[in-house]
Coordinates of C-alpha atoms and ligand atoms in Angstrom, one line a residue:
M19 CA 92.0 52.9 -104.1
T20 CA 94.5 52.4 -107.0
L21 CA 95.4 55.7 -107.1
I22 CA 96.1 56.1 -103.8
T23 CA 98.2 52.9 -103.8
R24 CA 100.3 54.4 -106.6
A25 CA 100.7 57.8 -106.1
G26 CA 101.7 56.8 -102.5
A27 CA 104.5 54.6 -103.5
S28 CA 106.2 57.0 -105.7
F29 CA 106.2 59.5 -102.6
L30 CA 107.5 56.5 -100.5
V31 CA 110.7 56.6 -102.8
L32 CA 111.1 60.5 -102.4
A33 CA 110.2 60.2 -98.8
L34 CA 113.1 57.9 -98.6
A35 CA 115.5 59.7 -100.3
T36 CA 114.9 62.9 -98.4
V37 CA 116.7 63.8 -95.3
T38 CA 114.2 66.0 -93.7
Y39 CA 112.6 65.8 -90.4
A40 CA 109.5 67.3 -89.0
A41 CA 109.8 70.9 -87.7
P42 CA 110.0 72.0 -84.5
A43 CA 106.8 72.2 -82.3
P44 CA 104.8 75.7 -83.2
E45 CA 105.1 78.1 -80.6
T46 CA 101.1 78.6 -80.2
P47 CA 99.4 74.8 -79.0
P48 CA 97.1 73.3 -81.9
P49 CA 93.8 74.7 -82.1
A50 CA 91.1 72.7 -79.7
A51 CA 88.8 72.2 -82.6
P52 CA 88.0 68.6 -83.1
L53 CA 89.6 66.8 -86.0
P54 CA 87.6 65.2 -88.9
D55 CA 86.9 61.5 -88.2
A56 CA 87.0 58.6 -91.2
V57 CA 83.6 59.3 -92.2
G58 CA 84.1 63.2 -92.4
L59 CA 86.9 63.3 -93.4
T60 CA 86.0 60.7 -96.6
K61 CA 83.1 63.0 -97.3
V62 CA 85.2 65.9 -97.6
S63 CA 87.7 64.2 -100.1
A64 CA 84.5 63.2 -102.4
R65 CA 84.3 66.4 -103.0
L66 CA 86.4 66.1 -105.9
A67 CA 85.4 62.9 -108.1
P68 CA 87.9 60.5 -109.4
V69 CA 88.3 60.4 -113.4
D70 CA 90.6 58.8 -115.4
L71 CA 92.9 61.4 -117.4
T72 CA 94.0 59.4 -120.9
V73 CA 95.5 60.9 -123.9
D74 CA 96.4 59.1 -127.1
V75 CA 100.1 59.0 -127.5
G76 CA 99.5 56.3 -130.4
A77 CA 100.6 58.7 -133.2
L78 CA 103.9 59.6 -131.5
P79 CA 107.1 57.8 -133.0
A80 CA 108.8 55.3 -131.0
G81 CA 111.7 57.9 -130.0
E82 CA 109.3 60.5 -129.1
R83 CA 107.6 58.4 -126.4
A84 CA 110.4 57.2 -125.3
A85 CA 111.6 60.7 -124.7
L86 CA 108.0 61.4 -123.1
T87 CA 108.1 58.8 -120.7
E88 CA 111.6 59.9 -119.5
L89 CA 109.9 63.2 -118.8
L90 CA 107.2 61.5 -117.3
A91 CA 109.6 59.9 -114.8
A92 CA 111.5 63.4 -114.1
A93 CA 108.0 65.0 -113.3
K94 CA 107.3 62.6 -110.7
M95 CA 109.9 63.7 -108.6
M96 CA 108.4 67.1 -108.1
D97 CA 105.7 65.5 -105.8
G98 CA 108.4 64.9 -103.4
L99 CA 109.9 68.3 -103.8
F100 CA 107.2 70.3 -103.8
L101 CA 106.1 68.2 -100.5
R102 CA 109.4 69.3 -99.2
Q103 CA 108.9 72.9 -99.6
A104 CA 105.5 73.1 -98.7
W105 CA 106.1 71.7 -94.8
A106 CA 109.1 70.2 -93.0
G107 CA 107.0 67.7 -91.7
N108 CA 105.5 66.4 -94.7
D109 CA 107.5 63.6 -95.4
T110 CA 107.6 62.0 -92.0
A111 CA 103.7 62.5 -91.9
L112 CA 103.4 60.9 -95.1
F113 CA 105.7 58.0 -94.2
E114 CA 103.3 57.4 -90.9
L115 CA 100.0 57.5 -93.1
M116 CA 101.4 55.1 -95.3
R117 CA 101.8 52.5 -92.6
D118 CA 98.7 53.2 -91.0
R119 CA 96.1 50.6 -92.5
S120 CA 93.0 51.5 -90.5
P121 CA 89.8 53.3 -92.1
L122 CA 91.1 56.4 -90.5
G123 CA 94.8 56.4 -91.5
Q124 CA 93.5 55.3 -95.1
A125 CA 91.0 58.6 -95.2
R126 CA 93.7 60.7 -94.0
L127 CA 96.2 59.4 -96.8
R128 CA 93.8 60.2 -99.2
A129 CA 93.3 63.7 -97.9
F130 CA 97.1 64.5 -97.6
I131 CA 97.5 63.1 -100.9
Q132 CA 94.6 65.7 -102.5
N133 CA 96.1 68.2 -100.2
K134 CA 99.8 67.9 -100.6
G135 CA 100.2 68.4 -96.5
P136 CA 97.8 67.7 -93.6
W137 CA 95.6 70.8 -94.1
L138 CA 92.4 70.7 -96.1
R139 CA 93.3 73.8 -98.4
L140 CA 89.4 73.9 -99.5
D141 CA 88.4 74.9 -96.0
G142 CA 90.6 77.6 -94.7
D143 CA 93.5 75.0 -94.2
R144 CA 91.6 73.2 -91.3
P145 CA 94.3 70.7 -90.2
F146 CA 93.4 67.0 -90.2
L147 CA 96.1 65.2 -88.7
P148 CA 96.6 65.4 -84.8
G149 CA 99.6 67.6 -83.6
V150 CA 100.1 69.9 -86.5
G151 CA 99.0 73.5 -85.4
P152 CA 97.9 75.7 -88.0
K153 CA 99.6 75.9 -91.7
P154 CA 102.7 77.9 -91.3
P155 CA 102.1 80.3 -94.2
Q156 CA 105.9 80.8 -94.8
A157 CA 105.8 77.0 -95.9
N158 CA 109.4 75.1 -95.4
F159 CA 111.0 78.5 -97.6
Y160 CA 112.3 80.3 -94.4
P161 CA 113.7 78.6 -91.0
A162 CA 110.8 77.4 -88.8
G163 CA 112.0 79.6 -85.7
A164 CA 112.4 82.6 -87.8
T165 CA 109.5 85.7 -87.9
K166 CA 108.3 87.5 -90.8
A167 CA 110.0 90.2 -89.4
E168 CA 113.2 89.2 -88.7
V169 CA 113.5 87.6 -92.1
E170 CA 112.0 91.0 -93.8
T171 CA 114.4 93.2 -91.7
W172 CA 117.6 90.9 -92.4
M173 CA 116.6 91.4 -96.4
H174 CA 116.1 95.0 -96.3
A175 CA 119.6 95.4 -94.7
L176 CA 121.3 93.4 -97.5
P177 CA 123.3 95.0 -100.3
A178 CA 121.7 94.9 -103.7
P179 CA 123.0 91.7 -105.4
A180 CA 122.6 90.2 -102.3
R181 CA 118.7 90.9 -101.3
T182 CA 118.0 90.4 -105.1
S183 CA 118.9 86.6 -104.2
A184 CA 117.1 86.8 -100.7
E185 CA 114.0 87.9 -102.4
G186 CA 114.5 85.8 -105.4
F187 CA 112.2 83.0 -106.9
F188 CA 114.7 80.4 -106.4
T189 CA 116.4 80.2 -103.2
T190 CA 115.7 79.2 -99.5
I191 CA 116.1 81.3 -96.4
R192 CA 118.1 78.8 -93.7
R193 CA 120.4 79.7 -90.5
A194 CA 123.8 79.4 -90.5
P195 CA 125.3 77.5 -87.5
D196 CA 126.1 80.7 -85.9
G197 CA 122.6 81.7 -86.1
K198 CA 122.8 84.1 -89.2
L199 CA 120.1 84.0 -92.0
Q200 CA 121.3 83.0 -95.5
A201 CA 120.2 82.6 -98.9
I202 CA 120.5 79.3 -100.3
P203 CA 119.8 78.3 -103.9
Y204 CA 117.6 75.9 -104.9
S205 CA 120.3 74.2 -106.7
V206 CA 121.8 73.3 -103.3
D207 CA 119.2 72.9 -101.2
Y208 CA 117.2 70.1 -103.4
Q209 CA 121.0 69.5 -104.9
G210 CA 120.4 65.4 -105.0
E211 CA 116.8 65.6 -106.5
L212 CA 117.5 67.8 -109.0
E213 CA 120.6 66.1 -110.3
L214 CA 118.4 63.1 -110.5
V215 CA 115.7 65.5 -112.2
A216 CA 118.1 66.8 -114.8
A217 CA 119.5 63.4 -115.6
R218 CA 116.4 62.3 -116.8
L219 CA 115.8 65.6 -119.2
R220 CA 118.9 64.8 -120.8
E221 CA 118.2 61.7 -121.7
A222 CA 114.7 63.0 -123.0
A223 CA 116.9 65.6 -125.2
R224 CA 118.8 62.8 -126.2
L225 CA 116.1 60.7 -127.8
T226 CA 113.6 63.4 -129.1
Q227 CA 114.4 64.1 -132.6
Q228 CA 112.3 67.7 -132.3
P229 CA 114.9 70.4 -132.0
T230 CA 113.2 73.2 -130.1
L231 CA 112.4 70.4 -127.9
R232 CA 115.6 69.2 -127.3
A233 CA 117.0 73.0 -127.0
F234 CA 114.6 73.3 -124.2
L235 CA 115.0 70.0 -122.0
E236 CA 118.8 70.9 -122.5
A237 CA 118.5 74.5 -121.1
R238 CA 116.2 73.1 -118.3
A239 CA 118.5 70.8 -117.1
A240 CA 121.1 73.1 -117.1
A241 CA 118.9 75.2 -115.2
F242 CA 118.2 72.9 -112.5
L243 CA 122.1 72.7 -111.7
S244 CA 123.2 76.0 -112.1
N245 CA 119.9 77.8 -110.5
D246 CA 119.7 80.1 -113.8
Y247 CA 116.3 79.9 -115.3
Y248 CA 116.5 82.6 -117.9
A249 CA 117.7 80.7 -121.0
S250 CA 115.5 77.9 -120.1
D251 CA 112.0 80.1 -120.0
V252 CA 113.4 81.6 -123.2
A253 CA 113.5 78.0 -124.6
W254 CA 110.1 77.0 -123.1
M255 CA 108.6 80.1 -125.1
K256 CA 110.2 78.9 -128.5
L257 CA 108.7 75.5 -128.0
D258 CA 107.3 74.3 -131.2
A259 CA 106.9 70.0 -130.6
N260 CA 104.5 67.5 -130.3
I261 CA 105.1 67.1 -126.6
E262 CA 104.7 70.1 -124.2
P263 CA 106.6 69.8 -121.3
T264 CA 106.4 72.3 -118.4
I265 CA 108.8 71.3 -115.6
G266 CA 110.4 73.6 -113.0
P267 CA 109.7 76.2 -110.1
Y268 CA 106.9 78.4 -111.0
E269 CA 104.3 79.8 -109.0
T270 CA 104.8 81.5 -105.6
Y271 CA 101.5 81.2 -103.8
E272 CA 102.6 78.4 -101.5
D273 CA 104.9 81.4 -100.0
G274 CA 102.2 83.0 -97.5
W275 CA 104.6 85.3 -96.4
F276 CA 106.1 87.7 -98.9
G277 CA 105.1 85.2 -102.4
F278 CA 108.8 85.5 -103.3
K279 CA 109.7 81.6 -103.2
A280 CA 108.4 79.5 -106.5
A281 CA 107.0 75.9 -106.1
F282 CA 108.1 73.0 -108.1
E283 CA 105.8 71.6 -110.6
A284 CA 105.1 69.7 -113.8
F285 CA 102.2 69.2 -116.5
I286 CA 103.6 67.1 -119.1
C287 CA 101.4 67.3 -122.2
V288 CA 101.2 66.4 -125.7
R289 CA 99.7 69.1 -128.2
D290 CA 96.1 68.4 -129.5
D291 CA 96.6 69.3 -133.4
A292 CA 92.9 69.4 -134.3
E293 CA 92.3 72.2 -131.6
T294 CA 95.0 74.3 -132.4
A295 CA 94.4 74.2 -136.1
K296 CA 90.7 75.7 -134.7
L297 CA 92.2 78.1 -132.4
T298 CA 94.4 79.7 -135.5
K299 CA 91.1 80.1 -137.5
L300 CA 89.6 81.9 -134.7
A301 CA 92.4 84.2 -134.1
T302 CA 92.3 85.0 -138.2
E303 CA 89.3 86.2 -137.5
L304 CA 90.1 88.6 -134.7
Q305 CA 90.5 91.7 -136.6
D306 CA 87.0 91.2 -138.2
I307 CA 85.6 90.7 -134.6
E308 CA 87.1 94.1 -133.4
N309 CA 86.0 96.0 -136.6
N310 CA 82.5 95.0 -135.5
L311 CA 82.6 95.6 -132.0
P312 CA 78.9 97.2 -130.6
I313 CA 80.9 100.3 -129.9
D314 CA 81.9 103.5 -131.4
A315 CA 83.6 102.9 -134.4
K316 CA 87.0 105.2 -133.0
L317 CA 86.9 103.4 -130.0
R318 CA 88.2 99.7 -132.0
N319 CA 91.4 99.2 -132.6
P320 CA 92.4 99.6 -136.3
K321 CA 95.1 97.4 -135.9
L322 CA 95.5 94.7 -133.3
G323 CA 99.1 93.6 -132.2
A324 CA 100.0 89.9 -132.5
A325 CA 98.3 88.3 -129.8
A326 CA 99.9 86.0 -127.1
P327 CA 100.4 82.2 -128.1
I328 CA 97.7 79.8 -127.0
R329 CA 98.4 76.2 -127.2
V330 CA 95.5 73.6 -126.7
V331 CA 97.1 70.3 -125.3
N332 CA 96.2 66.8 -123.5
Q333 CA 97.9 66.4 -120.2
L334 CA 99.4 63.2 -119.2
L335 CA 100.3 64.2 -115.7
G336 CA 100.4 66.8 -113.3
A337 CA 102.6 66.8 -110.4
G338 CA 103.8 69.1 -107.5
D339 CA 102.4 72.4 -107.1
A340 CA 100.2 71.1 -110.2
N341 CA 98.6 68.3 -108.5
K342 CA 96.6 69.4 -105.3
T343 CA 93.0 69.9 -104.9
V344 CA 91.3 71.9 -107.9
S345 CA 92.7 70.9 -110.9
T346 CA 94.5 73.4 -113.5
A347 CA 92.1 73.7 -116.5
A348 CA 94.8 76.6 -118.0
F349 CA 97.7 78.5 -116.9
N350 CA 100.0 81.3 -118.3
L351 CA 103.8 81.3 -117.8
P352 CA 106.1 82.4 -117.2
N353 CA 106.1 84.6 -114.1
D354 CA 109.4 86.1 -114.6
E355 CA 108.6 89.9 -115.7
R356 CA 111.8 89.9 -117.6
I357 CA 111.1 87.1 -119.8
I358 CA 107.6 88.8 -120.5
K359 CA 109.3 91.6 -121.1
A360 CA 111.4 89.9 -123.7
V361 CA 109.8 87.0 -125.5
G362 CA 106.3 87.6 -124.0
S363 CA 104.2 84.6 -122.2
K364 CA 102.2 81.7 -123.5
R365 CA 98.7 80.5 -122.2
T366 CA 98.3 76.9 -122.3
M367 CA 95.0 75.2 -122.4
L368 CA 94.5 71.5 -120.9
K369 CA 91.6 70.1 -123.0
N370 CA 91.2 66.8 -121.4
V371 CA 91.4 68.1 -118.1
Q372 CA 88.5 70.6 -119.2
R373 CA 86.5 67.7 -120.7
A374 CA 86.7 66.1 -117.1
K375 CA 85.3 68.9 -115.3
F376 CA 82.8 69.0 -118.0
D377 CA 81.8 65.4 -117.7
K378 CA 82.0 65.4 -114.0
V379 CA 80.8 68.8 -112.9
L380 CA 79.1 70.9 -115.5
I381 CA 76.8 68.4 -116.8
P382 CA 75.4 67.3 -113.0
I383 CA 75.0 71.6 -112.4
S384 CA 72.8 71.5 -115.5
K385 CA 70.7 68.7 -114.3
I386 CA 70.1 70.8 -111.3
A387 CA 70.0 74.4 -112.4
L388 CA 68.6 74.5 -116.2
A389 CA 65.3 74.0 -116.9
P390 CA 65.0 70.3 -118.9
R391 CA 64.8 71.9 -122.1
D392 CA 67.9 73.3 -122.0
R393 CA 69.5 70.3 -120.5
A394 CA 70.2 68.4 -124.1
A395 CA 72.3 71.3 -125.8
V396 CA 74.9 71.5 -123.0
S397 CA 77.8 70.5 -124.9
F398 CA 81.5 70.4 -124.3
D399 CA 82.0 71.7 -127.8
A400 CA 80.6 74.9 -126.8
F401 CA 82.2 75.0 -123.5
F402 CA 85.5 74.5 -124.7
T403 CA 85.2 76.9 -127.8
H404 CA 83.8 79.5 -125.7
I405 CA 87.0 79.5 -123.4
L406 CA 89.2 79.9 -126.0
M407 CA 87.2 82.9 -127.3
H408 CA 87.1 84.1 -123.6
E409 CA 91.1 84.0 -123.7
L410 CA 91.5 85.9 -127.1
M411 CA 88.8 88.3 -126.2
H412 CA 90.9 89.7 -123.4
G413 CA 93.0 91.1 -126.4
L414 CA 90.5 92.9 -128.0
G415 CA 88.1 95.8 -126.9
P416 CA 89.6 99.2 -125.7
H417 CA 92.8 98.9 -123.3
E418 CA 93.5 102.7 -123.4
T419 CA 90.8 105.1 -122.3
A420 CA 89.7 107.4 -124.8
G421 CA 89.6 111.2 -124.6
G422 CA 92.4 113.9 -123.3
K423 CA 94.8 112.3 -121.0
S424 CA 95.1 108.5 -122.2
M425 CA 95.8 105.8 -119.5
T426 CA 95.6 101.9 -119.5
V427 CA 91.7 100.9 -118.7
R428 CA 93.9 98.9 -115.6
A429 CA 95.3 102.2 -114.2
A430 CA 91.9 104.0 -114.5
L431 CA 89.7 101.2 -112.9
Q432 CA 92.1 100.0 -110.3
Q433 CA 90.4 97.5 -107.9
S434 CA 87.3 97.4 -110.4
Y435 CA 89.5 96.2 -113.3
G436 CA 90.0 92.7 -112.7
A437 CA 86.2 91.3 -112.5
L438 CA 85.0 93.9 -115.2
E439 CA 87.5 92.6 -117.8
E440 CA 86.6 88.9 -116.7
A441 CA 82.9 89.9 -117.3
K442 CA 84.1 91.7 -120.6
A443 CA 85.8 88.5 -121.7
D444 CA 83.0 85.9 -121.1
I445 CA 80.1 88.6 -122.8
A446 CA 82.3 89.5 -125.4
G447 CA 83.4 85.9 -126.2
L448 CA 79.5 85.1 -126.7
F449 CA 79.1 88.0 -129.0
A450 CA 82.2 86.8 -131.0
L451 CA 80.8 83.4 -130.9
Q452 CA 77.5 84.6 -132.4
F453 CA 79.4 87.0 -134.8
L454 CA 81.2 84.3 -136.0
I455 CA 78.4 82.0 -136.3
D456 CA 76.3 84.4 -138.7
K457 CA 79.7 84.8 -140.5
G458 CA 79.5 81.4 -141.2
V459 CA 82.7 80.8 -139.6
L460 CA 81.1 78.5 -137.0
D461 CA 78.2 75.9 -137.2
R462 CA 75.1 77.5 -137.0
A463 CA 74.4 74.0 -134.7
L464 CA 76.6 75.4 -132.3
E465 CA 74.4 78.6 -131.7
K466 CA 71.8 77.0 -129.1
S467 CA 74.5 75.3 -127.3
V468 CA 76.6 78.3 -127.0
Y469 CA 73.9 80.3 -124.6
V470 CA 73.1 77.5 -122.7
T471 CA 76.3 76.2 -121.9
F472 CA 77.3 79.3 -120.6
L473 CA 74.3 79.3 -118.8
A474 CA 75.3 76.2 -116.7
S475 CA 78.7 77.3 -116.5
S476 CA 78.0 80.3 -114.8
F477 CA 77.0 78.4 -112.1
R478 CA 80.0 76.3 -111.5
T479 CA 82.1 79.9 -111.4
L480 CA 79.9 81.1 -108.7
R481 CA 80.7 78.5 -106.8
F482 CA 84.0 79.5 -106.0
G483 CA 83.3 82.4 -104.4
G484 CA 84.3 85.8 -104.6
D485 CA 87.6 86.1 -107.0
A486 CA 87.2 88.1 -109.7
H487 CA 85.8 85.4 -112.1
A488 CA 82.7 84.8 -109.8
V489 CA 82.3 88.7 -109.3
G490 CA 82.4 89.2 -113.2
M491 CA 79.9 86.3 -114.0
A492 CA 77.5 87.7 -111.2
V493 CA 77.2 90.6 -113.0
Q494 CA 76.3 89.0 -116.4
L495 CA 74.0 86.6 -114.9
N496 CA 72.4 89.1 -113.4
A497 CA 72.4 91.3 -116.3
L498 CA 71.0 88.8 -118.4
L499 CA 68.0 88.3 -116.1
D500 CA 67.1 92.0 -115.8
A501 CA 67.1 91.7 -119.6
G502 CA 64.9 88.8 -119.8
A503 CA 67.3 86.9 -121.6
V504 CA 67.4 84.4 -118.9
R505 CA 64.2 83.3 -117.2
I506 CA 63.8 81.5 -113.9
A507 CA 60.9 78.9 -113.9
K508 CA 58.6 78.4 -111.2
D509 CA 60.1 75.3 -109.9
G510 CA 63.8 77.4 -109.8
T511 CA 65.1 76.0 -112.7
F512 CA 66.9 78.5 -115.1
S513 CA 66.6 78.6 -119.1
V514 CA 67.8 80.7 -121.8
D515 CA 65.0 83.0 -124.0
A516 CA 66.5 82.7 -127.6
S517 CA 64.6 85.8 -128.9
K518 CA 66.3 88.0 -126.4
I519 CA 69.8 86.5 -125.5
K520 CA 71.5 88.0 -128.4
E521 CA 70.6 91.6 -127.8
A522 CA 71.1 91.3 -123.9
V523 CA 74.3 90.0 -124.6
R524 CA 75.2 92.5 -127.2
A525 CA 74.3 95.7 -124.8
L526 CA 76.2 94.3 -121.9
T527 CA 79.4 94.1 -124.3
A528 CA 78.7 97.3 -125.2
E529 CA 78.2 98.8 -121.5
I530 CA 80.9 97.3 -120.2
M531 CA 83.6 98.3 -123.1
N532 CA 82.1 101.6 -122.6
V533 CA 83.0 102.0 -119.1
Q534 CA 86.4 100.6 -119.8
S535 CA 87.0 103.4 -122.6
A536 CA 85.7 106.0 -120.1
G537 CA 88.0 104.8 -117.6
D538 CA 84.9 105.8 -115.1
G539 CA 86.4 104.1 -112.1
A540 CA 83.4 105.2 -110.1
K541 CA 80.7 103.6 -112.7
A542 CA 82.7 100.5 -112.7
A543 CA 82.5 99.7 -108.7
E544 CA 79.0 101.1 -108.7
L545 CA 77.9 98.4 -111.7
L546 CA 79.9 96.0 -109.6
R547 CA 78.0 96.7 -106.2
V548 CA 74.8 96.6 -107.8
R549 CA 75.3 93.6 -110.2
G550 CA 78.1 91.5 -109.0
V551 CA 76.0 89.9 -106.2
I552 CA 74.4 86.9 -105.8
R553 CA 70.5 87.0 -105.9
P554 CA 68.2 84.9 -103.6
E555 CA 67.4 82.8 -106.6
V556 CA 70.6 82.3 -107.8
K557 CA 71.7 81.8 -104.1
A558 CA 69.0 78.9 -104.0
V559 CA 70.1 77.2 -107.0
L560 CA 74.0 77.2 -105.7
E561 CA 72.2 75.5 -102.3
R562 CA 70.9 72.9 -104.4
L563 CA 74.6 71.8 -105.9
T564 CA 76.2 71.0 -102.7
K565 CA 76.4 67.0 -103.6
V566 CA 78.0 68.3 -106.8
P567 CA 81.6 67.7 -107.1
I568 CA 83.5 70.9 -106.7
D569 CA 86.3 69.5 -109.1
I570 CA 88.3 66.5 -110.4
E571 CA 90.9 64.2 -108.8
P572 CA 92.4 63.0 -112.2
R573 CA 94.0 59.7 -112.4
F574 CA 97.1 59.5 -114.8
V575 CA 96.2 56.3 -116.1
T576 CA 98.3 57.0 -119.7
A577 CA 101.3 58.2 -117.8
E578 CA 101.1 55.1 -115.6
K579 CA 100.7 53.1 -118.5
L580 CA 104.0 54.3 -120.3
L581 CA 106.1 54.6 -117.2
Q582 CA 105.2 51.1 -116.6
E583 CA 106.6 49.8 -120.1
R584 CA 109.4 51.7 -119.1
R585 CA 110.0 49.7 -115.9
A586 CA 109.2 46.2 -117.9
P587 CA 112.6 44.8 -119.1
Ligands
ZN613 ZN1 89.6 85.5 -118.2

């Protein structure tokens, strides 16, 4: 309840500061399907388990703490900006919901805040407010009355520089008074809010003593006003500070027409130095792991390139696109190909978010899906270390096909590539952890935990349905079942057979890497067709998990505390 009040209050300020009105009535009438009632909607929202997200900021000097607090204030403004981007009617709808004190009004307000709009994102965008109609796929990036064909025809007819701008990440398409379409830079369309955000970033830059952080904040403040984000993205890649802010327009999923337009979001985090040290240790072992992969020696890479940087952080606040329904546990940015070519991209792992998911989702899953004797071995350390290893293992193994005409594995395997590559990173991650345990780099006590935790986690991944990670996970679980390395008891619970798991992991790692190296698209497709399926025994477990939360609903308590201190005289 307090979450709703606090988040609602911050939205209210933004709703009042923004002059946007509901979109014109949609051309098609709203569907006749009944809207969920208060009880039904409360049940739907409860699939995200509330959890306090805390971060220890005690070690930060006063100046850095003050800079962090300014960043939190800037980040909060991403919520209002994202609401405007997602749907033109959001501000009005939210304002009305906040005045509705009835149980139905309160249930709708919570659902609205979770979904950042009046459609249930986890349920095929089913509406839960009357009169809103189906979710417009073009969001509020294009004129409400325009059709996709009209916008596309207009874009294609533009001369080169104007077309690049119209199709770019950082413009909206609006209609001029004469009815013609035009591209408006974000710096103009969202000028009022972005000036306020930029002022906060400049104040944070003034407060911090960390040069790379100051450089990023000044560059990003300038980008919000100039609409040129290049220099600030480069500065973000060079960031080496105990405060890790990510703030701006990034992902393009909200643009359901073309995937062109970037949605505003923020992740305000502090670096986890202990985990970063652990990661550095694991990274130094990569060449040795590669040299010992269970594949033909000539398929191994004798000289691995530099791995993409990975940061382990704890999140204080997520806002805008980064704070709706399923919480982001890791992200890889930037998306701009020009930056990736010039300076690469960075993977950020949100450790406290993963901890919350572990506590609220993985532990309850393990209590239902695993045999009683395996449950106690499920551990967060094993869960998180395997996720780190998964990310690192994407860089190992064959990336080019062997033999005559060499090509990338991605090009050779085409639509089978994604699921197989995810399966490889998972299973080779287990192989690598065992290798490091045997080598004495990691504690022997981790051994049992690693496999049992992975087994519990496989059900978590399978619940998300048909994406590359879920199909890849089905391949692994079925292979381990076929090898007798995972067993199913009469009561339907799953367990690890310690005598068989190591060899099964080794064999599957070899099998997948050999298919990748051969570039055999037909064999890859066949492997996914046969093993990338949910078998009845697995389906039976998934059906028993319906009461377990799908994900978490974070309460950003440390962020709220810091912001309250800022407001106090
Ligand atoms: Zn992956």
